[in-house]
Amino acid sequence: MDEQLDNLECETVQRPFAENGQGPNKALLIHYVICPDLIVESASDSHVTLCNRETASRFRLSQAAYHFLKRFHSPSEIDKIAPGASSQLANSIRYFIEKGLLVDANAPATVPMPKQRRTVAVKFCNAPALHSSLSPADFIILGIPYDCAGELECRTAPARIREKSLDYEYGADIESGRPRGWMDVNAGCRILEGATIHDAGDMHIDFGESAAKFFSRCSTTIKEATRLSSCPVILGGDQSISYPLIASLQQDMPLTVLRIAPDPHLSHNQGIAAPYQAETYRKIQSLMNVKDVVCFTGKGFLSLDPADQEMPQNKPPKPHSISRNIDDYAAILDQNYALYISIDMALFTSPYGLSALDSAIPGLSWLRPVQQMLKRIGGSHKIAGIDIVGLDSDAAAHPLFPVVACHLLLQTMHIAHMYKGARHA
Amino acid sequence: MHEVMQCDRLFSWPGREALDIPARSLCVLGAPTDKGNAISRGAALAPSAIRQASLNCEPPKLTCTDWGDVVDNAADLGTYLESLSDQVAHILERGLCPLILGGDHSITYAPVSKILERRDICLIWFDAHTDFSPWQGPDSHTHKQVLRRISKLQGVKNIVQIGHRGITIGDERDLGPKSQVITARAAETLSETTFVDLIPKKLACYISIDIDVIDPQWVPGTSAPVPDGLNPGAISQMLTWIIRNREVIALDVVEVNPRQDLGSSSSQVAANLLRNIAESWESQIAKQ
């Protein structure tokens, strides 16, 4: 036995090797090898940190334990490496096996389960990462950098929005310990005071995975998120990501979907499970508990006839009600139903605006009507979920549009928070 | 000091050699530096881009002068600001009114500190931000704290901040007893009388125009755009009101960032504002 093995230390408790019925004799027959997914992340004179690239798990070993582990660089039986292992050594080997640092060299390779989410380095407004130890939050942020349903590259948007959101740092009041919210200067009031936010990271995307499977995973993740918060806030992605979220949320409550976008974008259902972008809202409209889909185009509200989805293909959608007056929102958005708000950033990047013919970005002129509408809605509806989609990489690279996205998200989250306050009052 | 070519001078105005320029005329000085901008580079390109854009404007009736740029060849921003300050002193000695083309907003410290050696001022600060971040000490100049720093200078008797907006962590609408903050939304409703009454009549005005005071649908080319701002017409209007009703001792236009611009739209908006200023400047010369 090597002397340095007396100093084995690998963050494990001392337990008998055969405690759970896996006797040492059986384990001794297996050829073990170092897990091929391990890398050394950092090393000091006394310790080494290993990282499993597949699971992102990290292990801190003493130098002695690390040197002992390295003896399994080629498949070997335990008895060959450490004949007559001491109790401490046996515990270390057990730890290596349990934690997957040593694997059976002859076992068939397992296909790893796709991860649901991955952590992100930069959190939205620097809010805390979602963790099981935290109390449920008012809002959970989830990025879905998926853009395979359209032609625009929107996969960079969640990262860009989060990066810009660091200008609006989430923090707590020292006295009360409650989130302090932010000041909306033009509105002349504080917003989101006391609202708790956690960032759940991004949906893991396996490009090449079927869209139906991916959307199914999104629905599952959203279900999990709604258990942990009042309101999920999704950073897309293209507009197709709204579908699995709305599909999931409408199972628990009837919804009106309010879409803020340059056009209704409703084409006819081609009967596919995973809708292409143009089909998204046709599919959403057909969901059982979605009571209405209303599009706010900046020029007013456009609500489509639910029966229209049965119309033959190539026939344009028929509006059953339209209003150019923001004050008519109450008549159009039924207050008996919760509201899902989807904001398509294409409205603001579009070359069409109000009367701002001389402006460089005419689409930005829609911002004020949208803010006015959100203000009017504020407090009158339960907001079931929020998404922001359609921020393509060209726009996201400019400092302006991630700022617009952050402002709209915080202002929309505020109206969701206002409802909660009103209800509790 | 760097003399710009005649064809690149603002509105093709004559250079330093012109001696027949009336007292209190505008005297352009470029400050092509962006070392005080913590967000992005690019504002150093603005003096040249604004001058170029000014050639698309109809020349103003009043002929003023363009002395070129104070070249930024010092690694240290403080050293550069001293050079800029020296040139401002020369302009003041000639009885002219400095019109500085920044550059990022940190440059405003140089002309203001030089003017304060001569007289007290009211500072008119057009900006989406309050620029009141904590000051890191005497060796630090940044565009985020420049107003806080200037506000501490003796002789800055009054500050009128116009165009503040956006979502901020704290409430920045109160910058101290000598300051008034007029948010962008509030500024939209001001009449000439209400607006001018904010500015003490006895004080000379230094006007600092951070181009991000204008809504980014017209001015996307700036390093820290904030949506929901004022339109260029409203800013022009307010500038005209000040020039018509108060004494203006110097001006600057800062934070145009051609690297972030869509075409040259932001530089053009800046050039149009300057033309509007020049068109109404005769009333300032007459005040003498």
Coordinates of N, CA and C in Angstrom, one line a residue, chain A residues 114-311:
Chain A
P114 N -31.8 13.2 -22.0 CA -31.6 14.6 -22.2 C -31.9 15.5 -21.0
K115 N -31.0 16.5 -20.8 CA -31.3 17.3 -19.6 C -32.5 18.2 -20.0
Q116 N -33.2 18.6 -18.9 CA -34.3 19.5 -19.2 C -33.9 20.9 -19.2
R117 N -33.0 21.3 -18.3 CA -32.6 22.7 -18.2 C -31.1 22.7 -18.0
R118 N -30.5 23.9 -18.4 CA -29.1 24.1 -18.0 C -29.0 25.4 -17.3
T119 N -28.0 25.5 -16.4 CA -27.8 26.7 -15.7 C -27.2 27.7 -16.7
V120 N -27.4 29.0 -16.4 CA -26.8 30.0 -17.2 C -25.9 30.9 -16.3
A121 N -24.8 31.4 -17.0 CA -23.8 32.2 -16.2 C -24.4 33.5 -15.7
V122 N -25.2 34.1 -16.6 CA -25.8 35.4 -16.3 C -27.3 35.3 -16.0
K123 N -27.7 35.6 -14.9 CA -29.1 35.5 -14.5 C -29.9 36.8 -14.8
F124 N -31.2 36.6 -15.1 CA -32.0 37.8 -15.4 C -32.0 38.8 -14.2
C125 N -31.6 40.0 -14.5 CA -31.4 41.0 -13.4 C -30.6 40.6 -12.2
N126 N -29.8 39.6 -12.5 CA -28.9 39.0 -11.4 C -29.8 38.4 -10.3
A127 N -31.0 38.0 -10.6 CA -31.8 37.3 -9.6 C -31.2 36.0 -9.3
P128 N -31.6 35.4 -8.1 CA -31.0 34.1 -7.7 C -31.5 33.0 -8.7
A129 N -30.6 32.0 -8.8 CA -30.9 30.9 -9.7 C -32.0 30.0 -8.9
L130 N -32.9 29.4 -9.7 CA -33.9 28.6 -9.1 C -33.2 27.4 -8.4
H131 N -33.6 27.2 -7.2 CA -33.0 26.1 -6.4 C -34.1 25.5 -5.5
S132 N -34.0 24.2 -5.3 CA -35.1 23.6 -4.5 C -35.2 24.1 -3.0
S133 N -34.1 24.7 -2.6 CA -34.1 25.2 -1.2 C -34.8 26.6 -1.1
L134 N -35.1 27.2 -2.2 CA -35.7 28.5 -2.2 C -37.2 28.4 -2.0
S135 N -37.8 29.4 -1.4 CA -39.3 29.5 -1.4 C -39.8 29.7 -2.8
P136 N -41.1 29.4 -3.0 CA -41.7 29.7 -4.3 C -41.6 31.2 -4.6
A137 N -41.4 31.5 -5.9 CA -41.2 32.9 -6.3 C -42.5 33.4 -7.0
D138 N -42.6 34.7 -7.1 CA -43.7 35.3 -7.9 C -43.4 35.1 -9.3
F139 N -42.2 35.1 -9.8 CA -41.8 34.9 -11.2 C -40.7 33.9 -11.3
I140 N -40.8 33.1 -12.3 CA -39.6 32.3 -12.7 C -39.3 32.6 -14.1
I141 N -38.0 32.9 -14.3 CA -37.5 33.2 -15.7 C -37.0 31.9 -16.3
L142 N -37.4 31.6 -17.5 CA -36.9 30.4 -18.2 C -36.5 30.9 -19.7
G143 N -35.3 30.6 -20.1 CA -34.9 30.9 -21.5 C -35.2 29.7 -22.3
I144 N -35.8 30.0 -23.5 CA -36.0 28.9 -24.5 C -35.3 29.3 -25.8
P145 N -34.0 29.1 -25.9 CA -33.3 29.6 -27.1 C -33.5 28.7 -28.3
Y146 N -34.8 28.6 -28.7 CA -35.2 27.7 -29.8 C -35.7 28.6 -31.0
D147 N -35.1 28.3 -32.2 CA -35.6 29.1 -33.3 C -35.7 28.3 -34.6
C148 N -36.0 27.0 -34.4 CA -36.1 26.1 -35.6 C -37.4 26.2 -36.3
A149 N -38.4 27.0 -35.8 CA -39.7 27.0 -36.5 C -39.8 28.2 -37.5
G150 N -38.8 29.0 -37.5 CA -38.8 30.2 -38.4 C -37.5 30.4 -39.1
E151 N -37.4 31.5 -39.7 CA -36.1 31.8 -40.4 C -35.2 32.6 -39.7
L152 N -35.6 33.3 -38.6 CA -34.8 34.2 -37.9 C -33.9 33.5 -36.9
E153 N -32.7 34.0 -36.6 CA -31.9 33.5 -35.6 C -32.2 34.2 -34.3
C154 N -33.0 33.5 -33.4 CA -33.4 34.1 -32.2 C -32.8 33.4 -31.0
R155 N -31.9 32.4 -31.2 CA -31.4 31.6 -30.1 C -30.4 32.4 -29.2
T156 N -30.0 33.6 -29.7 CA -29.1 34.3 -28.9 C -29.8 35.3 -27.9
A157 N -31.2 35.4 -28.2 CA -31.9 36.4 -27.4 C -31.9 36.3 -25.9
P158 N -32.2 35.0 -25.4 CA -32.2 34.9 -23.9 C -30.9 35.4 -23.3
A159 N -29.8 35.1 -23.9 CA -28.5 35.5 -23.3 C -28.3 37.0 -23.4
R160 N -28.7 37.6 -24.6 CA -28.6 39.1 -24.8 C -29.5 39.8 -23.8
I161 N -30.7 39.3 -23.6 CA -31.6 40.0 -22.7 C -31.1 39.9 -21.3
R162 N -30.6 38.7 -20.9 CA -30.1 38.6 -19.5 C -28.9 39.5 -19.3
E163 N -28.0 39.6 -20.3 CA -26.8 40.4 -20.2 C -27.2 41.9 -20.0
K164 N -28.2 42.4 -20.8 CA -28.6 43.7 -20.6 C -29.3 44.0 -19.3
S165 N -30.0 42.9 -18.9 CA -30.8 43.0 -17.6 C -29.9 43.3 -16.4
L166 N -28.6 43.1 -16.5 CA -27.8 43.4 -15.4 C -27.7 44.8 -15.0
D167 N -28.2 45.7 -16.0 CA -28.3 47.1 -15.7 C -29.5 47.4 -14.7
Y168 N -30.3 46.4 -14.5 CA -31.5 46.5 -13.7 C -31.4 45.4 -12.6
E169 N -30.5 45.7 -11.7 CA -30.1 44.6 -10.8 C -31.2 44.4 -9.7
Y170 N -31.5 43.1 -9.6 CA -32.5 42.7 -8.6 C -31.9 42.7 -7.2
G171 N -32.5 43.3 -6.3 CA -31.9 43.4 -4.9 C -33.0 43.6 -3.9
A172 N -32.6 43.4 -2.6 CA -33.6 43.5 -1.5 C -33.3 44.7 -0.7
D173 N -34.4 45.2 -0.1 CA -34.3 46.3 0.8 C -33.6 45.8 2.1
I174 N -32.7 46.6 2.6 CA -31.9 46.1 3.7 C -32.8 45.9 5.0
E175 N -33.7 46.9 5.1 CA -34.6 46.8 6.3 C -35.6 45.6 6.3
S176 N -36.3 45.6 5.2 CA -37.4 44.6 5.1 C -37.0 43.3 4.6
G177 N -35.9 43.3 3.9 CA -35.4 42.0 3.3 C -36.2 41.6 2.1
R178 N -37.2 42.4 1.7 CA -38.0 42.1 0.5 C -37.4 42.8 -0.7
P179 N -37.7 42.2 -1.9 CA -37.2 42.8 -3.1 C -37.6 44.3 -3.3
R180 N -36.7 45.1 -3.6 CA -37.0 46.5 -3.6 C -37.7 47.0 -4.9
G181 N -37.7 46.2 -6.0 CA -38.3 46.5 -7.2 C -37.4 47.6 -7.9
W182 N -38.1 48.3 -8.8 CA -37.4 49.3 -9.6 C -38.3 50.6 -9.7
M183 N -37.6 51.6 -10.2 CA -38.3 52.9 -10.4 C -38.6 53.0 -11.9
D184 N -39.9 53.1 -12.3 CA -40.3 53.4 -13.7 C -40.4 54.9 -13.8
V185 N -39.4 55.5 -14.3 CA -39.3 57.0 -14.2 C -40.5 57.7 -14.9
N186 N -40.7 57.3 -16.2 CA -41.8 58.0 -16.9 C -43.2 57.7 -16.2
A187 N -43.4 56.6 -15.7 CA -44.6 56.3 -15.0 C -44.7 56.9 -13.6
G188 N -43.6 57.3 -13.1 CA -43.5 58.0 -11.9 C -43.8 57.2 -10.7
C189 N -43.5 55.9 -10.8 CA -43.8 55.0 -9.6 C -42.8 53.8 -9.6
R190 N -42.8 53.2 -8.4 CA -42.0 52.0 -8.3 C -42.7 50.8 -8.8
I191 N -42.0 49.9 -9.4 CA -42.7 48.7 -9.9 C -42.0 47.5 -9.3
L192 N -42.9 46.4 -9.2 CA -42.4 45.1 -8.7 C -41.8 45.1 -7.3
E193 N -42.3 46.1 -6.5 CA -41.8 46.1 -5.1 C -42.3 44.8 -4.4
G194 N -41.4 44.1 -3.8 CA -41.7 42.9 -3.1 C -41.9 41.7 -3.9
A195 N -41.7 41.8 -5.3 CA -41.9 40.7 -6.2 C -40.6 39.8 -6.2
T196 N -40.7 38.5 -5.9 CA -39.6 37.7 -5.9 C -39.4 37.0 -7.3
I197 N -38.2 36.9 -7.7 CA -37.8 36.4 -9.1 C -36.7 35.3 -8.9
H198 N -36.9 34.2 -9.6 CA -35.8 33.2 -9.7 C -35.6 32.9 -11.1
D199 N -34.3 32.6 -11.4 CA -34.0 32.3 -12.8 C -33.7 30.8 -12.9
A200 N -34.5 30.2 -13.8 CA -34.4 28.7 -13.9 C -33.4 28.3 -15.0
G201 N -32.7 29.3 -15.6 CA -31.8 28.9 -16.7 C -32.5 28.8 -18.0
D202 N -31.9 28.0 -18.9 CA -32.4 27.8 -20.2 C -32.9 26.4 -20.4
M203 N -33.9 26.2 -21.2 CA -34.2 24.8 -21.6 C -33.0 24.3 -22.4
H204 N -32.7 23.0 -22.1 CA -31.6 22.4 -22.9 C -32.2 22.0 -24.3
I205 N -31.5 22.4 -25.3 CA -31.9 22.2 -26.6 C -31.0 21.3 -27.3
D206 N -31.5 20.1 -27.8 CA -30.7 19.2 -28.6 C -31.1 19.5 -30.0
F207 N -30.4 20.3 -30.7 CA -30.8 20.6 -32.1 C -30.8 19.3 -32.9
G208 N -31.9 19.0 -33.5 CA -32.0 17.8 -34.2 C -33.1 16.9 -33.5
E209 N -33.4 17.2 -32.2 CA -34.5 16.5 -31.5 C -35.8 16.9 -32.2
S210 N -36.7 16.0 -32.2 CA -38.0 16.3 -32.9 C -38.7 17.5 -32.2
A211 N -39.3 18.3 -32.9 CA -40.0 19.5 -32.3 C -41.0 19.0 -31.3
A212 N -41.8 18.0 -31.7 CA -42.9 17.5 -30.8 C -42.3 17.1 -29.5
K213 N -41.1 16.4 -29.5 CA -40.5 15.9 -28.3 C -40.0 17.1 -27.5
F214 N -39.4 18.1 -28.2 CA -38.9 19.3 -27.5 C -40.0 20.0 -26.8
F215 N -41.1 20.3 -27.6 CA -42.2 21.0 -27.0 C -42.9 20.3 -25.8
S216 N -42.8 18.9 -25.9 CA -43.3 18.2 -24.8 C -42.5 18.4 -23.5
R217 N -41.2 18.4 -23.7 CA -40.2 18.7 -22.6 C -40.5 20.1 -22.1
C218 N -40.8 21.1 -23.0 CA -41.0 22.4 -22.5 C -42.3 22.5 -21.7
S219 N -43.3 21.7 -22.1 CA -44.6 21.7 -21.3 C -44.3 21.1 -19.9
T220 N -43.5 20.1 -19.9 CA -43.2 19.5 -18.6 C -42.5 20.5 -17.7
T221 N -41.5 21.1 -18.3 CA -40.7 22.1 -17.5 C -41.5 23.2 -17.0
I222 N -42.5 23.7 -17.8 CA -43.3 24.8 -17.4 C -44.3 24.3 -16.3
K223 N -44.7 23.1 -16.4 CA -45.6 22.6 -15.3 C -44.8 22.7 -14.0
E224 N -43.6 22.2 -14.0 CA -42.7 22.2 -12.9 C -42.5 23.7 -12.4
A225 N -42.3 24.6 -13.3 CA -42.0 26.0 -13.0 C -43.3 26.6 -12.3
T226 N -44.5 26.3 -12.8 CA -45.7 26.9 -12.2 C -45.9 26.3 -10.8
R227 N -45.4 25.2 -10.5 CA -45.5 24.7 -9.1 C -44.6 25.6 -8.2
L228 N -43.6 26.2 -8.8 CA -42.6 26.9 -8.0 C -42.8 28.4 -8.1
S229 N -43.8 28.9 -8.8 CA -44.0 30.3 -9.0 C -45.4 30.6 -9.4
S230 N -45.8 31.9 -9.3 CA -47.1 32.3 -9.7 C -47.1 32.4 -11.3
C231 N -46.0 32.9 -11.8 CA -46.1 33.3 -13.2 C -44.7 33.0 -13.9
P232 N -44.8 32.1 -14.9 CA -43.5 31.9 -15.7 C -43.3 33.0 -16.7
V233 N -42.1 33.4 -16.8 CA -41.7 34.4 -17.8 C -40.6 33.8 -18.7
I234 N -41.0 33.7 -20.0 CA -40.2 33.0 -20.9 C -39.4 33.9 -21.8
L235 N -38.1 33.6 -22.0 CA -37.3 34.4 -22.9 C -37.1 33.5 -24.1
G236 N -37.8 33.8 -25.2 CA -37.6 33.1 -26.5 C -36.4 33.6 -27.2
G237 N -36.1 32.9 -28.3 CA -36.7 32.0 -29.0 C -37.7 32.6 -30.1
D238 N -38.1 31.7 -31.0 CA -39.1 32.2 -31.9 C -40.5 32.0 -31.4
Q239 N -41.5 32.5 -32.2 CA -42.8 32.5 -31.6 C -43.4 31.1 -31.4
S240 N -42.8 30.1 -32.0 CA -43.4 28.8 -31.8 C -43.3 28.3 -30.3
I241 N -42.4 28.9 -29.6 CA -42.3 28.4 -28.2 C -43.5 28.8 -27.3
S242 N -44.3 29.7 -27.8 CA -45.6 30.0 -27.0 C -46.5 28.8 -26.9
Y243 N -46.5 28.0 -28.0 CA -47.5 26.9 -28.1 C -47.4 25.9 -26.9
P244 N -46.2 25.3 -26.6 CA -46.1 24.4 -25.5 C -46.4 25.0 -24.2
L245 N -46.1 26.3 -24.0 CA -46.3 26.9 -22.7 C -47.8 27.2 -22.5
I246 N -48.5 27.7 -23.6 CA -49.9 27.9 -23.4 C -50.6 26.6 -23.3
A247 N -50.2 25.6 -24.1 CA -50.8 24.3 -24.0 C -50.7 23.7 -22.6
S248 N -49.6 24.0 -21.9 CA -49.5 23.5 -20.5 C -50.3 24.3 -19.6
L249 N -50.3 25.6 -19.7 CA -51.0 26.4 -18.7 C -52.5 26.3 -18.8
Q250 N -53.0 26.1 -20.1 CA -54.5 26.1 -20.2 C -55.1 24.8 -19.7
Q251 N -54.2 23.9 -19.3 CA -54.8 22.6 -18.6 C -55.3 23.0 -17.2
D252 N -54.7 24.0 -16.7 CA -55.1 24.4 -15.3 C -56.1 25.5 -15.2
M253 N -56.2 26.3 -16.2 CA -57.2 27.4 -16.2 C -57.5 27.9 -17.6
P254 N -58.7 28.3 -17.8 CA -59.1 28.9 -19.1 C -58.3 30.2 -19.3
L255 N -57.9 30.4 -20.6 CA -57.0 31.5 -20.9 C -57.5 32.3 -22.0
T256 N -57.2 33.6 -22.0 CA -57.2 34.5 -23.1 C -55.8 34.7 -23.5
V257 N -55.5 34.6 -24.8 CA -54.1 34.9 -25.2 C -54.0 36.2 -25.8
L258 N -53.2 37.1 -25.3 CA -53.0 38.4 -25.9 C -51.6 38.4 -26.5
R259 N -51.6 38.6 -27.8 CA -50.4 38.6 -28.6 C -50.1 40.0 -29.0
I260 N -48.9 40.5 -28.7 CA -48.5 41.8 -29.2 C -47.5 41.6 -30.3
A261 N -47.9 41.9 -31.5 CA -47.1 41.5 -32.6 C -47.4 42.4 -33.9
P262 N -46.6 42.3 -34.9 CA -46.8 43.2 -36.0 C -48.1 42.8 -36.8
D263 N -48.4 41.5 -36.8 CA -49.6 41.0 -37.5 C -50.1 39.8 -36.8
P264 N -51.3 39.4 -37.2 CA -51.9 38.2 -36.4 C -51.1 36.9 -36.7
H265 N -50.5 36.8 -37.9 CA -49.7 35.6 -38.2 C -50.5 34.3 -38.1
L266 N -51.7 34.3 -38.5 CA -52.5 33.1 -38.4 C -52.7 32.5 -39.8
S267 N -52.0 31.4 -40.1 CA -52.3 30.7 -41.3 C -52.9 29.4 -41.0
H268 N -53.3 28.6 -42.0 CA -54.1 27.5 -41.7 C -53.3 26.3 -41.2
N269 N -54.0 25.6 -40.3 CA -53.4 24.4 -39.6 C -53.1 23.3 -40.6
Q270 N -51.8 22.9 -40.7 CA -51.5 21.8 -41.6 C -51.5 20.5 -40.8
G271 N -52.0 20.5 -39.6 CA -52.2 19.3 -38.9 C -51.0 18.6 -38.4
I272 N -50.0 19.4 -38.1 CA -48.7 18.8 -37.6 C -48.6 19.1 -36.1
A273 N -48.0 18.1 -35.5 CA -48.0 18.2 -34.0 C -47.1 19.4 -33.5
A274 N -46.0 19.5 -34.2 CA -45.2 20.7 -33.8 C -45.3 21.8 -34.8
P275 N -46.0 22.8 -34.4 CA -46.4 23.8 -35.5 C -45.2 24.6 -36.0
Y276 N -45.2 24.9 -37.2 CA -44.3 25.8 -37.8 C -44.8 27.2 -37.2
Q277 N -43.9 28.1 -37.3 CA -44.1 29.4 -36.7 C -45.4 30.0 -37.1
A278 N -45.7 30.0 -38.4 CA -46.9 30.7 -38.9 C -48.2 29.9 -38.4
E279 N -48.0 28.7 -38.0 CA -49.2 27.9 -37.6 C -49.4 28.0 -36.1
T280 N -48.5 28.6 -35.4 CA -48.5 28.5 -33.9 C -49.8 29.0 -33.4
Y281 N -50.3 30.1 -33.8 CA -51.5 30.7 -33.2 C -52.7 30.0 -33.7
R282 N -52.7 29.4 -34.8 CA -53.8 28.6 -35.2 C -53.9 27.4 -34.3
K283 N -52.8 26.8 -34.0 CA -52.8 25.7 -33.0 C -53.2 26.1 -31.6
I284 N -52.7 27.2 -31.2 CA -53.1 27.7 -29.9 C -54.6 28.0 -29.8
Q285 N -55.1 28.5 -30.9 CA -56.6 28.8 -30.9 C -57.4 27.5 -30.7
S286 N -56.8 26.4 -31.2 CA -57.6 25.2 -31.2 C -57.5 24.5 -29.8
L287 N -56.7 25.0 -28.9 CA -56.6 24.3 -27.6 C -57.9 24.5 -26.8
M288 N -58.3 23.5 -26.1 CA -59.7 23.4 -25.5 C -59.9 24.6 -24.6
N289 N -59.0 24.9 -23.8 CA -59.2 25.9 -22.7 C -58.7 27.3 -23.1
V290 N -58.3 27.5 -24.4 CA -58.0 28.8 -24.8 C -59.3 29.5 -25.4
K291 N -59.7 30.5 -24.6 CA -61.1 31.0 -25.0 C -61.0 32.0 -26.1
D292 N -59.9 32.7 -26.2 CA -59.8 33.7 -27.3 C -58.3 34.0 -27.5
V293 N -58.0 34.3 -28.8 CA -56.7 34.8 -29.1 C -56.8 36.2 -29.7
V294 N -56.3 37.1 -29.0 CA -56.4 38.5 -29.4 C -55.0 39.1 -29.8
C295 N -55.0 39.7 -30.9 CA -53.7 40.3 -31.4 C -53.8 41.8 -31.3
F296 N -52.8 42.3 -30.6 CA -52.7 43.8 -30.5 C -51.5 44.1 -31.4
T297 N -51.9 44.8 -32.5 CA -50.9 45.0 -33.6 C -50.3 46.5 -33.4
G298 N -50.7 47.2 -32.4 CA -50.3 48.6 -32.4 C -51.4 49.5 -32.9
K299 N -52.1 49.0 -33.9 CA -53.2 49.8 -34.5 C -54.5 49.5 -33.7
G300 N -54.5 48.6 -32.9 CA -55.7 48.2 -32.2 C -55.7 46.7 -31.9
F301 N -56.9 46.2 -31.5 CA -57.0 44.8 -31.2 C -57.6 44.1 -32.3
L302 N -57.2 42.9 -32.6 CA -57.7 42.0 -33.6 C -58.0 40.7 -33.0
S303 N -59.3 40.4 -32.9 CA -59.7 39.1 -32.3 C -60.3 38.2 -33.4
L304 N -59.9 37.0 -33.5 CA -60.3 36.1 -34.6 C -61.4 35.2 -34.2
D305 N -62.3 35.0 -35.1 CA -63.4 34.1 -34.9 C -62.9 32.7 -34.7
P306 N -63.2 32.1 -33.6 CA -62.8 30.7 -33.3 C -63.2 29.7 -34.4
A307 N -64.4 30.0 -35.0 CA -64.9 29.1 -36.0 C -64.1 29.1 -37.3
D308 N -63.3 30.2 -37.4 CA -62.5 30.4 -38.6 C -61.5 29.3 -38.9
Q309 N -61.1 28.6 -37.8 CA -60.1 27.6 -38.0 C -60.7 26.4 -38.9
E310 N -62.0 26.3 -38.9 CA -62.6 25.3 -39.7 C -62.7 25.7 -41.2
M311 N -62.4 26.9 -41.5 CA -62.6 27.4 -42.9 C -61.6 26.8 -43.8

